[in-house]
Amino acid sequence: MPLDGDVCYRALLAKDERFDGAFFVGVETTGIYCRPICPAKTPGRTRCRFFLRAIEAEQAGFRACFRCRPELAPGQAPVDAVSRLASEAVRSIEAGFLDEHGVDDLAEKLGVTGRHLRRALEREVGATPVELAQARRLALAKQLLHDSSLSVTEIAFVSGFSSLRRFHSAFLERFGSAPRLMKRSQVRGAGTSIAVRLDYIPPFDWASMLAFLKQRAVEGVERVTQVEYRRTFRTSEGAGWLSITLSPPRSLRLEVHAAPTRELSSVIAKVRRLFDLDARPHAIAERLGTHEWFAPLVAARPGLRVPGAFDEFELAVRAILGQQVSVRAATTLCGRLVTRFGSTSGLEIAGLEMLFPAAKVLARASQVDLCALGLTRQRAGTILALARAIASDQINLGPSSDPERIVKELEKLPGIGPWTSQYIAMRALRWPDAFPGGDLEVRKALGVTASSEASRLAEPLRPWRAYAVMHLWAGAGGPRLENEPVKPRKSTLARRR
């Protein structure tokens, strides 16, 4: 959809944060392009050109502003993409897929030919896969030159370039300056820690996000306080750990420790998904607020996000463990699973002693071993079926996955029904329209007994039903699957239909 220049200019005049990342403005007289929230003096309307994506501005000959730093702008949510294929391809490229693979590999993964993929992205995004990957590498490099203590050489390889010469050449062509001239002096921290700034569109209900994650923190793998989230993760060389804190007014501060620098871009992408940093809270609130019953919930918790997953398999296992039990019970079972099948991290950090077991490890487990942890035979069988499907690549929960297709694949596994598959889609697959209508608290809040009726009532809330669910859970204590009929209670939403 083409941009309306007059609407964009009004947003630019207002420095409207709702449009941060939704478009970029190129200033004809300076050759610079900016975010809509740039603090610089707003140019006249006739001097402005508007672009949907940063790469379009760069292809038109504009260079990134050093004040507002377009490379930090939040990305676009999945529902913003023109087509599912383009959306899946862009998410894979943003996650660094082309740093290790070719375009034809990506096309095969998405079930199309390389030629079809190139044409689709050129038509719908305005750039080829290679151009998108290059733009991502350069944006990350520019961010690290500003914010990190890494050397120029380290930044070149962290950003995905195969050689220092290619990095210098591409950077000079894009930004008109050598990388070393943009390098800000930073004092290298102790060990191998790297700090990175991650921007989002305010508001952000940080307290609710941490409370949700803290209640579900896996012992030994995650540690959550009222101000910080920490976790371990597997690297190519062993284990690393990260911490996330709020950095007002519109950023999180990510610190990555004990991990190879070349894996930083992957960690950043995972953290953005975990904390839902590309959400557009104003658009979501506007949609949910059209329903009188949801309006007070949205007003009470502005900026409520859908917590994602750093490790999709870990989240899927947790979803199975959460079937028909309390959050506390599921957390206890998850801790036992990690103790029995996980590996030690080797990190001397309190509360971060373990790594969650990989799918291939659980795929080799026996049902008896899992039942010994307190799982039912059915639940143990479901986890084994999931682990084997993931380990054999029968199911892929990665960022390029088609949520609707994956939901169908998950429901073919024994013991996985709509509640579990939709919960996984909501958090692991980052699908904003996922809706676990069978959830007990959702049905109670909507005043219905059947999941089909809950889905019917939530239909007008598309494509943001996952956020509607988060608001319902926030007011009811969290998700819970229950197969028994629930006594309905009248709700404003149900009563007014």
Coordinates of C-alpha atoms in Angstrom, one line a residue:
M1 CA 0.0 0.0 0.0
P2 CA 1.5 3.4 -1.0
L3 CA 2.2 5.9 1.7
D4 CA 0.0 9.1 2.0
G5 CA 2.6 11.8 2.0
D6 CA 0.4 14.4 3.7
V7 CA -0.5 11.9 6.5
C8 CA 3.2 11.1 6.9
Y9 CA 4.1 14.8 7.1
R10 CA 1.5 15.5 9.8
A11 CA 3.0 12.6 11.8
L12 CA 6.4 14.0 11.2
L13 CA 5.4 17.5 12.4
A14 CA 3.9 15.9 15.6
K15 CA 7.0 13.7 16.1
D16 CA 4.3 11.0 16.5
E17 CA 5.9 8.0 18.1
R18 CA 3.1 5.7 16.9
F19 CA 4.7 5.9 13.4
D20 CA 8.3 5.1 14.5
G21 CA 9.4 2.3 12.1
A22 CA 6.2 2.6 10.1
F23 CA 7.9 5.0 7.6
F24 CA 11.0 7.0 7.0
V25 CA 11.5 10.5 5.6
G26 CA 14.2 11.5 3.2
V27 CA 15.2 15.2 3.1
E28 CA 16.0 16.2 -0.5
T29 CA 18.3 19.1 0.4
T30 CA 20.6 17.2 2.8
G31 CA 20.5 13.7 1.3
I32 CA 19.7 12.3 4.8
Y33 CA 16.8 10.1 5.8
C34 CA 15.3 10.0 9.3
R35 CA 12.8 8.3 11.6
P36 CA 9.5 10.3 12.2
I37 CA 10.6 11.0 15.8
C38 CA 13.9 12.6 14.8
P39 CA 14.7 15.6 17.1
A40 CA 16.1 17.6 14.2
K41 CA 14.1 20.6 12.9
T42 CA 11.3 19.4 10.6
P43 CA 12.0 20.3 7.0
G44 CA 9.4 21.8 4.7
R45 CA 6.9 19.5 3.1
T46 CA 8.3 20.0 -0.5
R47 CA 11.7 18.8 0.7
C48 CA 10.4 15.5 2.1
R49 CA 10.1 12.1 0.4
F50 CA 8.5 9.3 2.4
F51 CA 9.5 5.6 2.3
L52 CA 7.9 2.5 3.8
R53 CA 11.3 0.9 4.6
A54 CA 14.8 2.2 5.4
I55 CA 16.2 0.2 2.5
E56 CA 14.0 2.1 0.0
A57 CA 15.4 5.4 1.3
E58 CA 18.9 4.0 0.9
Q59 CA 18.3 2.8 -2.6
A60 CA 17.0 6.3 -3.5
G61 CA 20.4 7.7 -2.5
F62 CA 19.7 8.9 1.1
R63 CA 22.0 8.2 4.0
A64 CA 21.0 7.4 7.6
C65 CA 20.7 10.3 10.1
F66 CA 23.2 10.2 12.9
R67 CA 20.8 11.8 15.4
C68 CA 17.7 9.6 15.2
R69 CA 19.7 6.5 13.9
P70 CA 17.2 4.7 11.7
E71 CA 18.9 1.4 12.3
L72 CA 17.4 1.4 15.8
A73 CA 13.8 1.8 14.6
P74 CA 11.4 -1.0 15.6
G75 CA 10.6 -3.4 12.8
Q76 CA 7.3 -4.3 11.4
A77 CA 4.9 -6.8 12.9
P78 CA 4.0 -9.9 10.9
V79 CA 0.5 -8.6 10.0
D80 CA 2.1 -5.5 8.4
A81 CA 3.6 -7.6 5.6
V82 CA 2.0 -7.7 2.2
S83 CA 2.0 -11.4 1.9
R84 CA 2.8 -14.4 4.1
L85 CA 5.8 -15.4 1.8
A86 CA 7.3 -12.0 2.1
S87 CA 6.8 -11.9 5.8
E88 CA 8.4 -15.3 6.4
A89 CA 11.3 -14.4 4.1
V90 CA 12.0 -11.1 5.8
R91 CA 11.9 -12.6 9.3
S92 CA 14.4 -15.3 8.2
I93 CA 16.7 -12.7 6.7
E94 CA 16.4 -10.5 9.8
A95 CA 17.4 -13.5 11.9
G96 CA 20.6 -13.9 9.9
F97 CA 19.7 -16.9 7.7
L98 CA 21.6 -15.6 4.7
D99 CA 24.7 -15.1 6.8
E100 CA 25.2 -18.9 6.7
H101 CA 23.1 -20.0 3.7
G102 CA 22.2 -18.9 0.1
V103 CA 19.1 -17.5 -1.3
D104 CA 18.1 -20.8 -2.9
D105 CA 18.4 -22.4 0.5
L106 CA 16.0 -19.9 1.9
A107 CA 13.6 -20.4 -1.0
E108 CA 13.7 -24.2 -0.5
K109 CA 13.0 -23.7 3.2
L110 CA 9.9 -21.6 2.2
G111 CA 8.7 -24.1 -0.4
V112 CA 9.3 -21.9 -3.5
T113 CA 11.9 -21.5 -6.2
G114 CA 14.7 -18.9 -5.8
R115 CA 13.4 -17.0 -8.8
H116 CA 9.9 -16.8 -7.3
L117 CA 11.3 -15.6 -3.9
R118 CA 13.4 -12.9 -5.6
R119 CA 10.4 -11.6 -7.6
A120 CA 8.1 -11.7 -4.6
L121 CA 10.4 -9.6 -2.4
E122 CA 11.2 -7.1 -5.2
R123 CA 7.5 -6.7 -5.9
E124 CA 6.3 -6.4 -2.3
V125 CA 9.3 -5.1 -0.3
G126 CA 11.2 -3.3 -3.0
A127 CA 14.5 -5.2 -2.6
T128 CA 16.1 -8.5 -3.4
P129 CA 16.9 -11.0 -0.6
V130 CA 20.6 -10.1 -0.9
E131 CA 19.9 -6.4 -0.7
L132 CA 17.8 -7.0 2.5
A133 CA 20.5 -9.1 4.0
Q134 CA 23.1 -6.4 3.2
A135 CA 20.9 -3.6 4.7
R136 CA 20.5 -5.7 7.9
R137 CA 24.3 -6.2 8.2
L138 CA 25.1 -2.6 7.7
A139 CA 22.4 -1.4 10.1
L140 CA 23.7 -3.8 12.8
A141 CA 27.3 -2.7 12.1
K142 CA 26.4 1.0 12.4
Q143 CA 24.6 0.3 15.7
L144 CA 27.6 -1.6 17.1
L145 CA 30.0 1.1 16.0
H146 CA 28.0 3.6 18.0
D147 CA 27.1 1.5 21.1
S148 CA 29.6 -1.3 21.6
S149 CA 33.3 -1.6 22.6
L150 CA 33.9 -4.1 19.8
S151 CA 36.7 -3.4 17.4
V152 CA 35.9 -2.6 13.8
T153 CA 37.2 -6.0 12.7
E154 CA 35.0 -7.7 15.3
I155 CA 32.0 -5.7 14.2
A156 CA 32.5 -6.7 10.5
F157 CA 32.2 -10.4 11.3
V158 CA 29.5 -10.0 14.0
S159 CA 27.4 -8.2 11.4
G160 CA 27.7 -11.1 8.9
F161 CA 30.4 -9.9 6.5
S162 CA 32.8 -12.6 5.3
S163 CA 35.8 -10.2 5.0
L164 CA 37.0 -6.9 6.4
R165 CA 37.5 -5.6 2.9
R166 CA 33.9 -6.2 1.8
F167 CA 32.7 -4.6 5.0
H168 CA 34.7 -1.4 4.5
S169 CA 33.6 -1.2 0.8
A170 CA 29.9 -1.7 1.6
F171 CA 30.0 0.6 4.6
L172 CA 31.7 3.4 2.6
E173 CA 29.3 3.0 -0.3
R174 CA 26.2 3.1 1.9
F175 CA 27.2 5.8 4.5
G176 CA 29.9 7.8 2.7
S177 CA 32.3 7.3 5.6
A178 CA 34.8 4.7 6.7
P179 CA 33.7 2.6 9.7
R180 CA 36.6 3.7 11.9
L181 CA 35.4 7.4 11.6
M182 CA 32.0 6.4 13.1
K183 CA 33.5 4.4 15.9
R184 CA 32.8 5.9 19.3
S185 CA 35.4 5.3 22.0
Q186 CA 34.0 2.7 24.4
V187 CA 35.7 1.1 27.3
R188 CA 35.8 -2.7 27.0
G189 CA 34.0 -4.3 29.9
A190 CA 35.2 -7.3 31.8
G191 CA 35.4 -10.6 30.0
T192 CA 33.5 -10.9 26.8
S193 CA 30.4 -8.8 27.5
I194 CA 28.7 -6.7 24.9
A195 CA 26.0 -4.1 25.5
V196 CA 23.4 -3.2 22.8
R197 CA 20.5 -0.8 22.8
L198 CA 17.1 -2.2 21.5
D199 CA 14.4 0.4 20.7
Y200 CA 10.7 -0.1 20.9
I201 CA 7.5 2.0 20.4
P202 CA 6.2 3.3 23.7
P203 CA 4.3 2.6 25.8
F204 CA 5.7 -0.6 27.1
D205 CA 4.3 -2.3 30.2
W206 CA 7.7 -3.5 31.5
A207 CA 6.4 -4.4 34.9
S208 CA 3.7 -6.8 33.5
M209 CA 6.2 -8.3 31.1
L210 CA 8.7 -9.2 33.9
A211 CA 5.9 -10.4 36.2
F212 CA 4.6 -12.8 33.5
L213 CA 8.2 -14.1 32.8
K214 CA 9.1 -14.3 36.5
Q215 CA 6.0 -16.5 37.3
R216 CA 7.2 -18.9 34.6
A217 CA 11.0 -18.7 35.0
V218 CA 12.7 -22.0 34.6
E219 CA 14.9 -22.7 37.6
G220 CA 18.6 -22.7 36.6
V221 CA 17.9 -21.3 33.1
E222 CA 16.1 -18.0 33.9
R223 CA 16.3 -15.6 36.7
V224 CA 13.8 -12.7 36.8
T225 CA 13.6 -9.8 39.3
Q226 CA 11.4 -6.7 39.4
V227 CA 13.9 -4.9 37.2
E228 CA 15.9 -7.4 35.2
Y229 CA 15.6 -10.6 33.1
R230 CA 18.5 -13.0 32.9
R231 CA 18.9 -16.4 31.1
T232 CA 21.4 -18.9 29.8
F233 CA 21.5 -20.0 26.1
R234 CA 23.4 -22.5 24.1
T235 CA 26.2 -21.2 21.8
S236 CA 28.5 -22.9 19.3
E237 CA 31.2 -22.9 21.9
G238 CA 29.2 -23.9 25.0
A239 CA 27.0 -21.5 27.0
G240 CA 26.4 -17.8 27.2
W241 CA 24.1 -15.7 29.3
L242 CA 22.3 -12.4 28.8
S243 CA 20.6 -9.7 30.9
I244 CA 17.8 -7.3 29.9
T245 CA 16.9 -4.0 31.7
L246 CA 14.7 -1.1 30.9
S247 CA 16.5 2.0 29.5
P248 CA 14.0 4.8 29.2
P249 CA 12.4 6.4 27.4
R250 CA 12.1 3.9 24.5
S251 CA 14.8 1.3 24.8
L252 CA 15.9 -1.9 26.5
R253 CA 19.6 -2.5 27.3
L254 CA 20.8 -6.0 26.3
E255 CA 24.1 -7.3 27.8
V256 CA 25.4 -10.5 26.3
H257 CA 28.1 -12.4 28.2
A258 CA 30.4 -15.3 27.4
A259 CA 29.1 -15.8 23.8
P260 CA 31.0 -15.7 20.5
T261 CA 30.6 -12.3 19.0
R262 CA 29.6 -13.8 15.6
E263 CA 26.4 -15.0 17.3
L264 CA 25.3 -11.6 18.6
S265 CA 22.9 -10.8 15.7
S266 CA 21.0 -14.0 16.3
V267 CA 20.8 -13.2 20.0
I268 CA 19.4 -9.7 19.3
A269 CA 16.7 -11.2 17.0
K270 CA 15.7 -13.7 19.7
V271 CA 15.5 -11.0 22.3
R272 CA 13.4 -8.7 20.1
R273 CA 10.9 -11.6 19.7
L274 CA 11.0 -12.5 23.4
F275 CA 10.0 -9.0 24.5
D276 CA 7.7 -8.2 21.5
L277 CA 9.7 -5.1 20.6
D278 CA 8.3 -4.7 17.2
A279 CA 4.7 -4.4 18.5
R280 CA 2.7 -1.3 17.6
P281 CA 0.8 -0.6 20.9
H282 CA -1.2 2.3 19.6
A283 CA -2.6 0.4 16.7
I284 CA -3.4 -2.6 19.0
A285 CA -5.1 -0.4 21.6
E286 CA -7.1 1.4 18.9
R287 CA -8.5 -1.9 17.6
L288 CA -9.2 -3.5 21.1
G289 CA -10.5 -0.2 22.4
T290 CA -13.4 -0.2 19.9
H291 CA -15.1 -2.8 22.1
E292 CA -16.5 -1.3 25.3
W293 CA -15.7 -4.4 27.3
F294 CA -12.0 -4.3 26.3
A295 CA -11.5 -0.5 26.5
P296 CA -11.0 -0.4 30.3
L297 CA -8.6 -3.3 30.2
V298 CA -6.5 -1.6 27.6
A299 CA -6.6 1.7 29.4
A300 CA -5.5 0.0 32.7
R301 CA -2.4 -1.6 31.1
P302 CA -1.2 0.6 28.2
G303 CA 1.6 -1.1 26.2
L304 CA 0.9 -4.6 27.4
R305 CA 2.9 -7.0 25.1
V306 CA 2.7 -10.7 24.3
P307 CA 5.8 -12.3 25.8
G308 CA 7.5 -14.4 23.1
A309 CA 10.2 -17.1 23.4
F310 CA 14.0 -17.0 23.3
D311 CA 14.0 -20.7 22.6
E312 CA 10.9 -21.9 20.7
F313 CA 11.3 -25.6 21.6
E314 CA 11.6 -24.7 25.3
L315 CA 8.4 -22.7 25.1
A316 CA 6.6 -25.6 23.3
V317 CA 7.6 -28.0 26.0
R318 CA 6.5 -25.6 28.6
A319 CA 3.1 -25.3 26.9
I320 CA 2.7 -29.1 27.1
L321 CA 3.7 -29.1 30.8
G322 CA 1.1 -26.4 31.4
Q323 CA -1.8 -28.5 30.2
Q324 CA -4.5 -28.8 32.9
V325 CA -2.2 -27.8 35.7
S326 CA -1.4 -24.5 37.5
V327 CA 1.4 -22.2 36.4
R328 CA 3.3 -23.1 39.6
A329 CA 3.0 -26.8 38.9
A330 CA 4.1 -26.5 35.3
T331 CA 7.1 -24.5 36.5
T332 CA 8.0 -27.2 39.0
L333 CA 7.8 -29.9 36.3
C334 CA 9.9 -27.8 34.0
G335 CA 12.6 -27.4 36.6
R336 CA 12.7 -31.2 37.1
L337 CA 13.0 -31.7 33.4
V338 CA 16.0 -29.4 33.2
T339 CA 17.7 -31.0 36.2
R340 CA 17.2 -34.5 34.7
F341 CA 17.9 -33.8 31.0
G342 CA 19.6 -30.4 30.8
S343 CA 23.3 -29.7 30.8
T344 CA 25.3 -27.6 33.2
S345 CA 26.2 -24.1 31.8
G346 CA 29.6 -23.9 33.4
L347 CA 28.8 -20.2 34.3
E348 CA 29.6 -18.9 37.7
I349 CA 26.4 -16.9 37.8
A350 CA 23.9 -17.5 40.6
G351 CA 20.7 -19.0 39.3
L352 CA 22.0 -19.6 35.8
E353 CA 23.6 -23.0 36.2
M354 CA 21.7 -24.9 33.5
L355 CA 20.9 -25.1 29.8
F356 CA 17.5 -26.2 28.7
P357 CA 17.7 -29.7 27.0
A358 CA 17.8 -29.7 23.2
A359 CA 15.2 -31.4 21.2
K360 CA 17.6 -34.2 20.2
V361 CA 18.3 -34.9 23.8
L362 CA 14.7 -35.3 24.8
A363 CA 14.0 -37.2 21.6
R364 CA 16.2 -40.0 23.0
A365 CA 14.5 -40.0 26.4
S366 CA 12.1 -42.8 27.5
Q367 CA 8.5 -42.4 28.6
V368 CA 9.5 -44.0 31.9
D369 CA 12.2 -41.4 32.5
L370 CA 9.7 -38.6 31.9
C371 CA 7.0 -40.2 34.0
A372 CA 9.5 -40.4 36.9
L373 CA 9.5 -36.6 37.0
G374 CA 5.8 -36.6 37.8
L375 CA 4.3 -36.4 34.2
T376 CA 1.4 -38.5 33.2
R377 CA 2.0 -41.1 30.5
Q378 CA 0.0 -39.0 28.0
R379 CA 2.0 -35.8 28.7
A380 CA 5.3 -37.7 28.5
G381 CA 4.3 -39.2 25.2
T382 CA 3.4 -35.7 23.8
I383 CA 6.8 -34.3 24.8
L384 CA 8.5 -37.2 23.1
A385 CA 6.5 -36.8 20.0
L386 CA 7.2 -33.1 19.8
A387 CA 10.9 -33.5 20.5
R388 CA 11.2 -36.1 17.8
A389 CA 9.3 -34.0 15.3
I390 CA 11.6 -31.0 16.0
A391 CA 14.8 -33.0 16.0
S392 CA 13.9 -34.6 12.7
D393 CA 12.9 -31.2 11.1
Q394 CA 9.4 -32.5 10.6
I395 CA 8.2 -29.4 12.4
N396 CA 10.1 -26.1 12.4
L397 CA 9.2 -23.5 15.0
G398 CA 11.7 -20.9 13.7
P399 CA 11.0 -17.3 12.7
S400 CA 10.2 -18.1 9.1
S401 CA 7.5 -20.6 9.9
D402 CA 3.9 -20.2 8.7
P403 CA 1.9 -20.1 12.0
E404 CA -1.3 -21.5 10.5
R405 CA 0.5 -24.4 8.9
I406 CA 2.5 -25.1 12.0
V407 CA -0.6 -25.1 14.1
K408 CA -2.1 -27.8 11.9
E409 CA 1.2 -29.8 12.1
L410 CA 1.3 -29.5 15.9
E411 CA -2.3 -30.7 16.3
K412 CA -1.4 -33.9 14.4
L413 CA 0.9 -34.9 17.4
P414 CA -0.7 -36.9 20.1
G415 CA -1.9 -34.8 23.1
I416 CA -1.7 -31.4 21.4
G417 CA -5.1 -29.7 20.8
P418 CA -6.2 -26.2 19.9
W419 CA -5.2 -24.7 23.3
T420 CA -1.6 -25.9 23.2
S421 CA -1.1 -25.2 19.5
Q422 CA -2.6 -21.7 19.8
Y423 CA -0.5 -20.9 22.9
I424 CA 2.7 -22.0 21.0
A425 CA 1.6 -19.9 18.0
M426 CA 1.0 -16.9 20.3
R427 CA 4.4 -17.0 22.0
A428 CA 6.9 -19.2 20.1
L429 CA 5.7 -18.3 16.6
R430 CA 4.9 -14.7 17.5
W431 CA 1.5 -14.8 15.7
P432 CA -0.5 -11.7 16.9
D433 CA -3.8 -13.2 15.9
A434 CA -3.4 -16.5 17.8
F435 CA -6.3 -17.2 20.1
P436 CA -6.4 -20.1 22.7
G437 CA -10.2 -20.0 22.9
G438 CA -10.3 -23.1 25.1
D439 CA -8.5 -21.4 27.9
L440 CA -10.6 -21.5 31.1
E441 CA -9.9 -17.9 32.1
V442 CA -10.6 -16.6 28.6
R443 CA -14.0 -18.3 28.6
K444 CA -14.8 -17.2 32.1
A445 CA -14.0 -13.6 31.2
L446 CA -16.1 -13.7 28.1
G447 CA -19.0 -15.4 29.9
V448 CA -19.2 -18.5 27.7
T449 CA -18.7 -22.2 28.1
A450 CA -17.5 -23.2 24.6
S451 CA -14.3 -22.3 22.9
S452 CA -16.1 -21.9 19.6
E453 CA -18.3 -19.2 21.3
A454 CA -15.2 -17.5 22.7
S455 CA -13.7 -17.5 19.2
R456 CA -16.9 -16.0 17.8
L457 CA -16.9 -13.1 20.3
A458 CA -13.2 -12.4 19.7
E459 CA -13.6 -12.3 15.9
P460 CA -13.9 -8.5 15.7
L461 CA -10.6 -8.2 17.5
R462 CA -8.6 -9.6 14.6
P463 CA -5.7 -9.4 13.9
W464 CA -4.7 -8.7 17.5
R465 CA -6.5 -11.4 19.4
A466 CA -3.3 -12.6 21.1
Y467 CA -3.1 -9.1 22.8
A468 CA -6.8 -9.4 23.8
V469 CA -5.9 -12.7 25.5
M470 CA -3.0 -11.1 27.4
H471 CA -5.4 -8.4 28.7
L472 CA -7.9 -11.1 29.8
W473 CA -5.1 -13.1 31.5
A474 CA -3.6 -10.0 33.2
G475 CA -7.0 -9.4 34.9
A476 CA -7.6 -13.1 35.8
G477 CA -4.2 -14.5 36.9
G478 CA -2.9 -16.2 33.8
P479 CA -3.7 -19.0 31.3
R480 CA -5.2 -22.3 32.3
L481 CA -6.6 -25.2 30.2
E482 CA -9.6 -26.9 31.7
N483 CA -11.7 -29.4 29.8
E484 CA -14.6 -29.4 32.2
P485 CA -17.6 -27.2 31.5
V486 CA -17.4 -23.8 33.1
K487 CA -20.3 -22.0 34.6
P488 CA -20.7 -18.8 32.5
R489 CA -20.8 -15.4 34.0
K490 CA -22.3 -12.5 32.1
S491 CA -19.8 -10.1 30.5
T492 CA -20.5 -6.8 28.9
L493 CA -19.0 -8.1 25.6
A494 CA -21.2 -11.2 25.6
R495 CA -24.3 -9.4 26.8
R496 CA -24.2 -6.8 24.2
R497 CA -24.1 -9.1 21.2

